[in-house]
Amino acid sequence: MPLPRALARLNRVGLNRVIRHVAPYVPGLGVVVHAGRRSGRVYRTPVNVFAKHGVYTFALTYGADSDWVRNVRAAGSCTLRTRGRDVQLTNPRLVHDETRAAIRLPERLFLRAFGVADFLVLDRAG
């Protein structure tokens, strides 16, 4: 886990509450809508998203054990709100890529600096 879990908790109660409102409209950002594994409660998690040819890649800055990642993997799908529209995603899989090939150069440099090389990759449904 490249970034500390304490930072993830701080983001969840602070920054994410603000970002969640603008992320669906800003290029490179989005909100993953997913259901809790046990509760069934609907959650909205702001994320950085990189899309190319119907494949959506999410950098796992807090690791693969993040609740949203576990929820999406358990369900096998999620909805991504990005650029003002909803996209249905399916077939979640974890990918470890030291080259960070699916990520644009500026973000690739940032992720490399923090040692992030794990990604959640999903396909556009349909």
GROMACS .gro file of N, CA and C in nm:
model
  378
    1MET      N    1   0.085  -0.118   0.000
    1MET     CA    2   0.000   0.000   0.000
    1MET      C    3   0.089   0.124   0.000
    2PRO      N    4   0.100   0.192  -0.112
    2PRO     CA    5   0.190   0.305  -0.123
    2PRO      C    6   0.158   0.424  -0.033
    3LEU      N    7   0.032   0.463  -0.022
    3LEU     CA    8  -0.005   0.575   0.062
    3LEU      C    9  -0.064   0.523   0.193
    4PRO      N   10  -0.039   0.593   0.303
    4PRO     CA   11  -0.086   0.544   0.434
    4PRO      C   12  -0.237   0.536   0.444
    5ARG      N   13  -0.283   0.434   0.515
    5ARG     CA   14  -0.426   0.413   0.536
    5ARG      C   15  -0.489   0.532   0.611
    6ALA      N   16  -0.412   0.597   0.699
    6ALA     CA   17  -0.463   0.713   0.772
    6ALA      C   18  -0.502   0.825   0.676
    7LEU      N   19  -0.426   0.842   0.569
    7LEU     CA   20  -0.459   0.943   0.468
    7LEU      C   21  -0.589   0.906   0.396
    8ALA      N   22  -0.609   0.779   0.373
    8ALA     CA   23  -0.734   0.734   0.311
    8ALA      C   24  -0.853   0.767   0.400
    9ARG      N   25  -0.839   0.744   0.531
    9ARG     CA   26  -0.949   0.778   0.623
    9ARG      C   27  -0.976   0.927   0.625
   10LEU      N   28  -0.869   1.006   0.623
   10LEU     CA   29  -0.884   1.152   0.622
   10LEU      C   30  -0.955   1.197   0.494
   11ASN      N   31  -0.917   1.140   0.381
   11ASN     CA   32  -0.984   1.173   0.254
   11ASN      C   33  -1.131   1.136   0.258
   12ARG      N   34  -1.162   1.020   0.317
   12ARG     CA   35  -1.301   0.973   0.319
   12ARG      C   36  -1.392   1.069   0.393
   13VAL      N   37  -1.346   1.125   0.504
   13VAL     CA   38  -1.432   1.213   0.583
   13VAL      C   39  -1.420   1.359   0.544
   14GLY      N   40  -1.319   1.395   0.466
   14GLY     CA   41  -1.299   1.534   0.431
   14GLY      C   42  -1.304   1.561   0.283
   15LEU      N   43  -1.192   1.546   0.219
   15LEU     CA   44  -1.176   1.583   0.079
   15LEU      C   45  -1.274   1.512  -0.014
   16ASN      N   46  -1.296   1.384   0.007
   16ASN     CA   47  -1.387   1.309  -0.082
   16ASN      C   48  -1.528   1.366  -0.083
   17ARG      N   49  -1.572   1.421   0.028
   17ARG     CA   50  -1.707   1.477   0.034
   17ARG      C   51  -1.722   1.598  -0.058
   18VAL      N   52  -1.612   1.669  -0.081
   18VAL     CA   53  -1.615   1.784  -0.170
   18VAL      C   54  -1.592   1.738  -0.314
   19ILE      N   55  -1.489   1.658  -0.336
   19ILE     CA   56  -1.452   1.612  -0.470
   19ILE      C   57  -1.565   1.534  -0.536
   20ARG      N   58  -1.641   1.460  -0.458
   20ARG     CA   59  -1.750   1.378  -0.511
   20ARG      C   60  -1.849   1.459  -0.596
   21HIS      N   61  -1.860   1.588  -0.568
   21HIS     CA   62  -1.956   1.672  -0.641
   21HIS      C   63  -1.901   1.724  -0.774
   22VAL      N   64  -1.770   1.736  -0.787
   22VAL     CA   65  -1.712   1.788  -0.911
   22VAL      C   66  -1.651   1.678  -0.998
   23ALA      N   67  -1.611   1.567  -0.937
   23ALA     CA   68  -1.542   1.460  -1.010
   23ALA      C   69  -1.620   1.407  -1.130
   24PRO      N   70  -1.753   1.397  -1.125
   24PRO     CA   71  -1.824   1.343  -1.242
   24PRO      C   72  -1.816   1.429  -1.367
   25TYR      N   73  -1.763   1.551  -1.355
   25TYR     CA   74  -1.761   1.643  -1.468
   25TYR      C   75  -1.620   1.682  -1.512
   26VAL      N   76  -1.519   1.643  -1.438
   26VAL     CA   77  -1.381   1.683  -1.466
   26VAL      C   78  -1.309   1.570  -1.539
   27PRO      N   79  -1.248   1.598  -1.654
   27PRO     CA   80  -1.174   1.493  -1.725
   27PRO      C   81  -1.066   1.432  -1.635
   28GLY      N   82  -1.055   1.300  -1.641
   28GLY     CA   83  -0.957   1.229  -1.560
   28GLY      C   84  -1.008   1.190  -1.423
   29LEU      N   85  -1.124   1.239  -1.387
   29LEU     CA   86  -1.185   1.204  -1.259
   29LEU      C   87  -1.321   1.138  -1.283
   30GLY      N   88  -1.371   1.074  -1.182
   30GLY     CA   89  -1.502   1.013  -1.188
   30GLY      C   90  -1.545   0.969  -1.050
   31VAL      N   91  -1.665   0.918  -1.041
   31VAL     CA   92  -1.718   0.864  -0.916
   31VAL      C   93  -1.764   0.721  -0.943
   32VAL      N   94  -1.706   0.628  -0.869
   32VAL     CA   95  -1.748   0.488  -0.880
   32VAL      C   96  -1.867   0.468  -0.786
   33VAL      N   97  -1.977   0.421  -0.842
   33VAL     CA   98  -2.097   0.390  -0.763
   33VAL      C   99  -2.099   0.240  -0.745
   34HIS      N  100  -2.097   0.196  -0.620
   34HIS     CA  101  -2.086   0.053  -0.589
   34HIS      C  102  -2.165   0.022  -0.463
   35ALA      N  103  -2.200  -0.105  -0.445
   35ALA     CA  104  -2.276  -0.149  -0.329
   35ALA      C  105  -2.185  -0.220  -0.230
   36GLY      N  106  -2.211  -0.197  -0.101
   36GLY     CA  107  -2.136  -0.265   0.003
   36GLY      C  108  -2.154  -0.416  -0.006
   37ARG      N  109  -2.048  -0.489   0.022
   37ARG     CA  110  -2.051  -0.635   0.013
   37ARG      C  111  -2.150  -0.697   0.111
   38ARG      N  112  -2.157  -0.645   0.230
   38ARG     CA  113  -2.246  -0.703   0.332
   38ARG      C  114  -2.372  -0.621   0.352
   39SER      N  115  -2.356  -0.489   0.353
   39SER     CA  116  -2.470  -0.401   0.384
   39SER      C  117  -2.561  -0.379   0.265
   40GLY      N  118  -2.506  -0.385   0.143
   40GLY     CA  119  -2.584  -0.352   0.025
   40GLY      C  120  -2.602  -0.202   0.006
   41ARG      N  121  -2.550  -0.124   0.099
   41ARG     CA  122  -2.559   0.022   0.092
   41ARG      C  123  -2.485   0.073  -0.031
   42VAL      N  124  -2.538   0.176  -0.096
   42VAL     CA  125  -2.476   0.233  -0.214
   42VAL      C  126  -2.373   0.338  -0.171
   43TYR      N  127  -2.252   0.326  -0.226
   43TYR     CA  128  -2.143   0.419  -0.197
   43TYR      C  129  -2.101   0.488  -0.324
   44ARG      N  130  -2.047   0.608  -0.309
   44ARG     CA  131  -1.994   0.685  -0.421
   44ARG      C  132  -1.853   0.728  -0.386
   45THR      N  133  -1.757   0.674  -0.460
   45THR     CA  134  -1.616   0.698  -0.431
   45THR      C  135  -1.549   0.773  -0.545
   46PRO      N  136  -1.495   0.894  -0.518
   46PRO     CA  137  -1.424   0.967  -0.623
   46PRO      C  138  -1.291   0.899  -0.655
   47VAL      N  139  -1.259   0.894  -0.784
   47VAL     CA  140  -1.138   0.824  -0.830
   47VAL      C  141  -1.077   0.899  -0.947
   48ASN      N  142  -0.949   0.871  -0.972
   48ASN     CA  143  -0.886   0.908  -1.098
   48ASN      C  144  -0.913   0.794  -1.193
   49VAL      N  145  -0.948   0.825  -1.316
   49VAL     CA  146  -0.980   0.720  -1.412
   49VAL      C  147  -0.912   0.750  -1.545
   50PHE      N  148  -0.862   0.645  -1.606
   50PHE     CA  149  -0.792   0.654  -1.733
   50PHE      C  150  -0.862   0.558  -1.829
   51ALA      N  151  -0.922   0.613  -1.934
   51ALA     CA  152  -1.000   0.530  -2.027
   51ALA      C  153  -0.934   0.529  -2.164
   52LYS      N  154  -0.934   0.410  -2.224
   52LYS     CA  155  -0.881   0.396  -2.359
   52LYS      C  156  -0.944   0.273  -2.423
   53HIS      N  157  -1.011   0.294  -2.537
   53HIS     CA  158  -1.070   0.185  -2.615
   53HIS      C  159  -1.163   0.097  -2.531
   54GLY      N  160  -1.247   0.158  -2.448
   54GLY     CA  161  -1.345   0.082  -2.370
   54GLY      C  162  -1.289   0.013  -2.247
   55VAL      N  163  -1.163   0.037  -2.215
   55VAL     CA  164  -1.101  -0.020  -2.095
   55VAL      C  165  -1.073   0.094  -1.999
   56TYR      N  166  -1.117   0.079  -1.875
   56TYR     CA  167  -1.105   0.183  -1.773
   56TYR      C  168  -1.008   0.135  -1.666
   57THR      N  169  -0.906   0.217  -1.639
   57THR     CA  170  -0.801   0.182  -1.545
   57THR      C  171  -0.803   0.278  -1.428
   58PHE      N  172  -0.799   0.224  -1.307
   58PHE     CA  173  -0.798   0.302  -1.183
   58PHE      C  174  -0.670   0.271  -1.108
   59ALA      N  175  -0.594   0.374  -1.074
   59ALA     CA  176  -0.473   0.355  -0.994
   59ALA      C  177  -0.516   0.330  -0.849
   60LEU      N  178  -0.460   0.226  -0.790
   60LEU     CA  179  -0.496   0.189  -0.652
   60LEU      C  180  -0.397   0.253  -0.555
   61THR      N  181  -0.413   0.383  -0.536
   61THR     CA  182  -0.320   0.459  -0.452
   61THR      C  183  -0.323   0.416  -0.306
   62TYR      N  184  -0.433   0.356  -0.263
   62TYR     CA  185  -0.442   0.306  -0.126
   62TYR      C  186  -0.440   0.154  -0.120
   63GLY      N  187  -0.413   0.090  -0.232
   63GLY     CA  188  -0.401  -0.055  -0.235
   63GLY      C  189  -0.528  -0.127  -0.276
   64ALA      N  190  -0.512  -0.255  -0.304
   64ALA     CA  191  -0.623  -0.339  -0.351
   64ALA      C  192  -0.719  -0.376  -0.239
   65ASP      N  193  -0.682  -0.350  -0.115
   65ASP     CA  194  -0.770  -0.383  -0.002
   65ASP      C  195  -0.866  -0.271   0.034
   66SER      N  196  -0.868  -0.164  -0.046
   66SER     CA  197  -0.963  -0.056  -0.021
   66SER      C  198  -1.105  -0.111  -0.034
   67ASP      N  199  -1.195  -0.060   0.047
   67ASP     CA  200  -1.333  -0.110   0.047
   67ASP      C  201  -1.397  -0.102  -0.091
   68TRP      N  202  -1.377   0.010  -0.161
   68TRP     CA  203  -1.445   0.025  -0.290
   68TRP      C  204  -1.394  -0.080  -0.389
   69VAL      N  205  -1.266  -0.112  -0.385
   69VAL     CA  206  -1.210  -0.213  -0.475
   69VAL      C  207  -1.267  -0.350  -0.441
   70ARG      N  208  -1.273  -0.382  -0.313
   70ARG     CA  209  -1.328  -0.511  -0.271
   70ARG      C  210  -1.476  -0.522  -0.308
   71ASN      N  211  -1.550  -0.413  -0.296
   71ASN     CA  212  -1.693  -0.414  -0.332
   71ASN      C  213  -1.713  -0.436  -0.481
   72VAL      N  214  -1.636  -0.365  -0.563
   72VAL     CA  215  -1.649  -0.379  -0.708
   72VAL      C  216  -1.610  -0.520  -0.751
   73ARG      N  217  -1.502  -0.573  -0.697
   73ARG     CA  218  -1.459  -0.708  -0.733
   73ARG      C  219  -1.562  -0.812  -0.691
   74ALA      N  220  -1.622  -0.795  -0.574
   74ALA     CA  221  -1.723  -0.891  -0.526
   74ALA      C  222  -1.848  -0.887  -0.614
   75ALA      N  223  -1.888  -0.768  -0.656
   75ALA     CA  224  -2.008  -0.753  -0.738
   75ALA      C  225  -1.981  -0.790  -0.884
   76GLY      N  226  -1.858  -0.774  -0.928
   76GLY     CA  227  -1.824  -0.802  -1.067
   76GLY      C  228  -1.857  -0.689  -1.162
   77SER      N  229  -1.903  -0.577  -1.106
   77SER     CA  230  -1.938  -0.462  -1.190
   77SER      C  231  -1.957  -0.339  -1.103
   78CYS      N  232  -1.972  -0.224  -1.170
   78CYS     CA  233  -2.003  -0.098  -1.102
   78CYS      C  234  -2.049   0.002  -1.207
   79THR      N  235  -2.088   0.117  -1.161
   79THR     CA  236  -2.120   0.229  -1.249
   79THR      C  237  -2.016   0.337  -1.225
   80LEU      N  238  -1.968   0.395  -1.332
   80LEU     CA  239  -1.875   0.506  -1.323
   80LEU      C  240  -1.943   0.630  -1.377
   81ARG      N  241  -1.948   0.735  -1.297
   81ARG     CA  242  -1.999   0.864  -1.344
   81ARG      C  243  -1.878   0.948  -1.381
   82THR      N  244  -1.865   0.978  -1.508
   82THR     CA  245  -1.751   1.055  -1.556
   82THR      C  246  -1.792   1.140  -1.675
   83ARG      N  247  -1.737   1.260  -1.681
   83ARG     CA  248  -1.766   1.353  -1.789
   83ARG      C  249  -1.916   1.374  -1.810
   84GLY      N  250  -1.991   1.374  -1.700
   84GLY     CA  251  -2.134   1.402  -1.705
   84GLY      C  252  -2.222   1.287  -1.749
   85ARG      N  253  -2.168   1.165  -1.757
   85ARG     CA  254  -2.251   1.051  -1.798
   85ARG      C  255  -2.217   0.928  -1.715
   86ASP      N  256  -2.307   0.832  -1.717
   86ASP     CA  257  -2.287   0.705  -1.647
   86ASP      C  258  -2.236   0.600  -1.743
   87VAL      N  259  -2.136   0.526  -1.700
   87VAL     CA  260  -2.080   0.417  -1.780
   87VAL      C  261  -2.086   0.290  -1.696
   88GLN      N  262  -2.146   0.186  -1.751
   88GLN     CA  263  -2.152   0.057  -1.682
   88GLN      C  264  -2.022  -0.018  -1.709
   89LEU      N  265  -1.957  -0.062  -1.602
   89LEU     CA  266  -1.831  -0.134  -1.615
   89LEU      C  267  -1.843  -0.275  -1.558
   90THR      N  268  -1.767  -0.366  -1.614
   90THR     CA  269  -1.774  -0.506  -1.574
   90THR      C  270  -1.635  -0.569  -1.584
   91ASN      N  271  -1.625  -0.694  -1.541
   91ASN     CA  272  -1.503  -0.773  -1.551
   91ASN      C  273  -1.384  -0.709  -1.477
   92PRO      N  274  -1.400  -0.681  -1.347
   92PRO     CA  275  -1.289  -0.619  -1.273
   92PRO      C  276  -1.173  -0.716  -1.254
   93ARG      N  277  -1.052  -0.664  -1.271
   93ARG     CA  278  -0.934  -0.746  -1.248
   93ARG      C  279  -0.820  -0.658  -1.197
   94LEU      N  280  -0.742  -0.716  -1.109
   94LEU     CA  281  -0.626  -0.647  -1.055
   94LEU      C  282  -0.508  -0.667  -1.149
   95VAL      N  283  -0.436  -0.560  -1.172
   95VAL     CA  284  -0.319  -0.565  -1.260
   95VAL      C  285  -0.203  -0.497  -1.189
   96HIS      N  286  -0.088  -0.563  -1.188
   96HIS     CA  287   0.034  -0.502  -1.137
   96HIS      C  288   0.119  -0.466  -1.259
   97ASP      N  289   0.149  -0.337  -1.276
   97ASP     CA  290   0.223  -0.292  -1.394
   97ASP      C  291   0.324  -0.186  -1.353
   98GLU      N  292   0.448  -0.227  -1.340
   98GLU     CA  293   0.556  -0.135  -1.303
   98GLU      C  294   0.577  -0.026  -1.408
   99THR      N  295   0.537  -0.051  -1.534
   99THR     CA  296   0.556   0.049  -1.639
   99THR      C  297   0.445   0.154  -1.639
  100ARG      N  298   0.331   0.120  -1.577
  100ARG     CA  299   0.216   0.210  -1.570
  100ARG      C  300   0.172   0.253  -1.710
  101ALA      N  301   0.175   0.160  -1.803
  101ALA     CA  302   0.154   0.188  -1.945
  101ALA      C  303   0.017   0.247  -1.977
  102ALA      N  304  -0.087   0.217  -1.901
  102ALA     CA  305  -0.222   0.265  -1.931
  102ALA      C  306  -0.248   0.406  -1.880
  103ILE      N  307  -0.148   0.466  -1.817
  103ILE     CA  308  -0.164   0.595  -1.752
  103ILE      C  309  -0.091   0.703  -1.832
  104ARG      N  310  -0.151   0.822  -1.839
  104ARG     CA  311  -0.086   0.935  -1.908
  104ARG      C  312   0.044   0.973  -1.837
  105LEU      N  313   0.137   1.033  -1.910
  105LEU     CA  314   0.270   1.062  -1.859
  105LEU      C  315   0.273   1.142  -1.728
  106PRO      N  316   0.201   1.254  -1.716
  106PRO     CA  317   0.210   1.329  -1.589
  106PRO      C  318   0.169   1.245  -1.468
  107GLU      N  319   0.058   1.173  -1.481
  107GLU     CA  320   0.012   1.089  -1.371
  107GLU      C  321   0.105   0.970  -1.350
  108ARG      N  322   0.162   0.919  -1.458
  108ARG     CA  323   0.257   0.808  -1.449
  108ARG      C  324   0.376   0.847  -1.362
  109LEU      N  325   0.427   0.969  -1.381
  109LEU     CA  326   0.540   1.017  -1.301
  109LEU      C  327   0.502   1.029  -1.153
  110PHE      N  328   0.383   1.082  -1.127
  110PHE     CA  329   0.334   1.094  -0.990
  110PHE      C  330   0.322   0.956  -0.925
  111LEU      N  331   0.260   0.863  -0.997
  111LEU     CA  332   0.241   0.729  -0.942
  111LEU      C  333   0.375   0.659  -0.919
  112ARG      N  334   0.467   0.678  -1.009
  112ARG     CA  335   0.600   0.618  -0.991
  112ARG      C  336   0.667   0.674  -0.866
  113ALA      N  337   0.655   0.805  -0.845
  113ALA     CA  338   0.716   0.870  -0.728
  113ALA      C  339   0.663   0.812  -0.596
  114PHE      N  340   0.536   0.771  -0.597
  114PHE     CA  341   0.475   0.716  -0.475
  114PHE      C  342   0.472   0.563  -0.475
  115GLY      N  343   0.533   0.502  -0.575
  115GLY     CA  344   0.543   0.356  -0.578
  115GLY      C  345   0.414   0.284  -0.610
  116VAL      N  346   0.321   0.351  -0.676
  116VAL     CA  347   0.193   0.290  -0.711
  116VAL      C  348   0.208   0.215  -0.844
  117ALA      N  349   0.188   0.084  -0.840
  117ALA     CA  350   0.197   0.003  -0.962
  117ALA      C  351   0.083  -0.098  -0.970
  118ASP      N  352  -0.016  -0.084  -0.882
  118ASP     CA  353  -0.133  -0.172  -0.884
  118ASP      C  354  -0.254  -0.095  -0.934
  119PHE      N  355  -0.333  -0.163  -1.018
  119PHE     CA  356  -0.446  -0.099  -1.084
  119PHE      C  357  -0.567  -0.192  -1.083
  120LEU      N  358  -0.685  -0.133  -1.084
  120LEU     CA  359  -0.808  -0.206  -1.108
  120LEU      C  360  -0.849  -0.172  -1.250
  121VAL      N  361  -0.870  -0.272  -1.332
  121VAL     CA  362  -0.905  -0.253  -1.472
  121VAL      C  363  -1.042  -0.314  -1.495
  122LEU      N  364  -1.130  -0.238  -1.562
  122LEU     CA  365  -1.264  -0.285  -1.595
  122LEU      C  366  -1.293  -0.255  -1.741
  123ASP      N  367  -1.388  -0.330  -1.796
  123ASP     CA  368  -1.430  -0.311  -1.934
  123ASP      C  369  -1.566  -0.244  -1.937
  124ARG      N  370  -1.588  -0.165  -2.039
  124ARG     CA  371  -1.720  -0.108  -2.060
  124ARG      C  372  -1.818  -0.220  -2.092
  125ALA      N  373  -1.932  -0.224  -2.025
  125ALA     CA  374  -2.030  -0.328  -2.048
  125ALA      C  375  -2.098  -0.308  -2.183
  126GLY      N  376  -2.140  -0.418  -2.243
  126GLY     CA  377  -2.217  -0.411  -2.366
  126GLY      C  378  -2.129  -0.400  -2.484
   0.00000   0.00000   0.00000
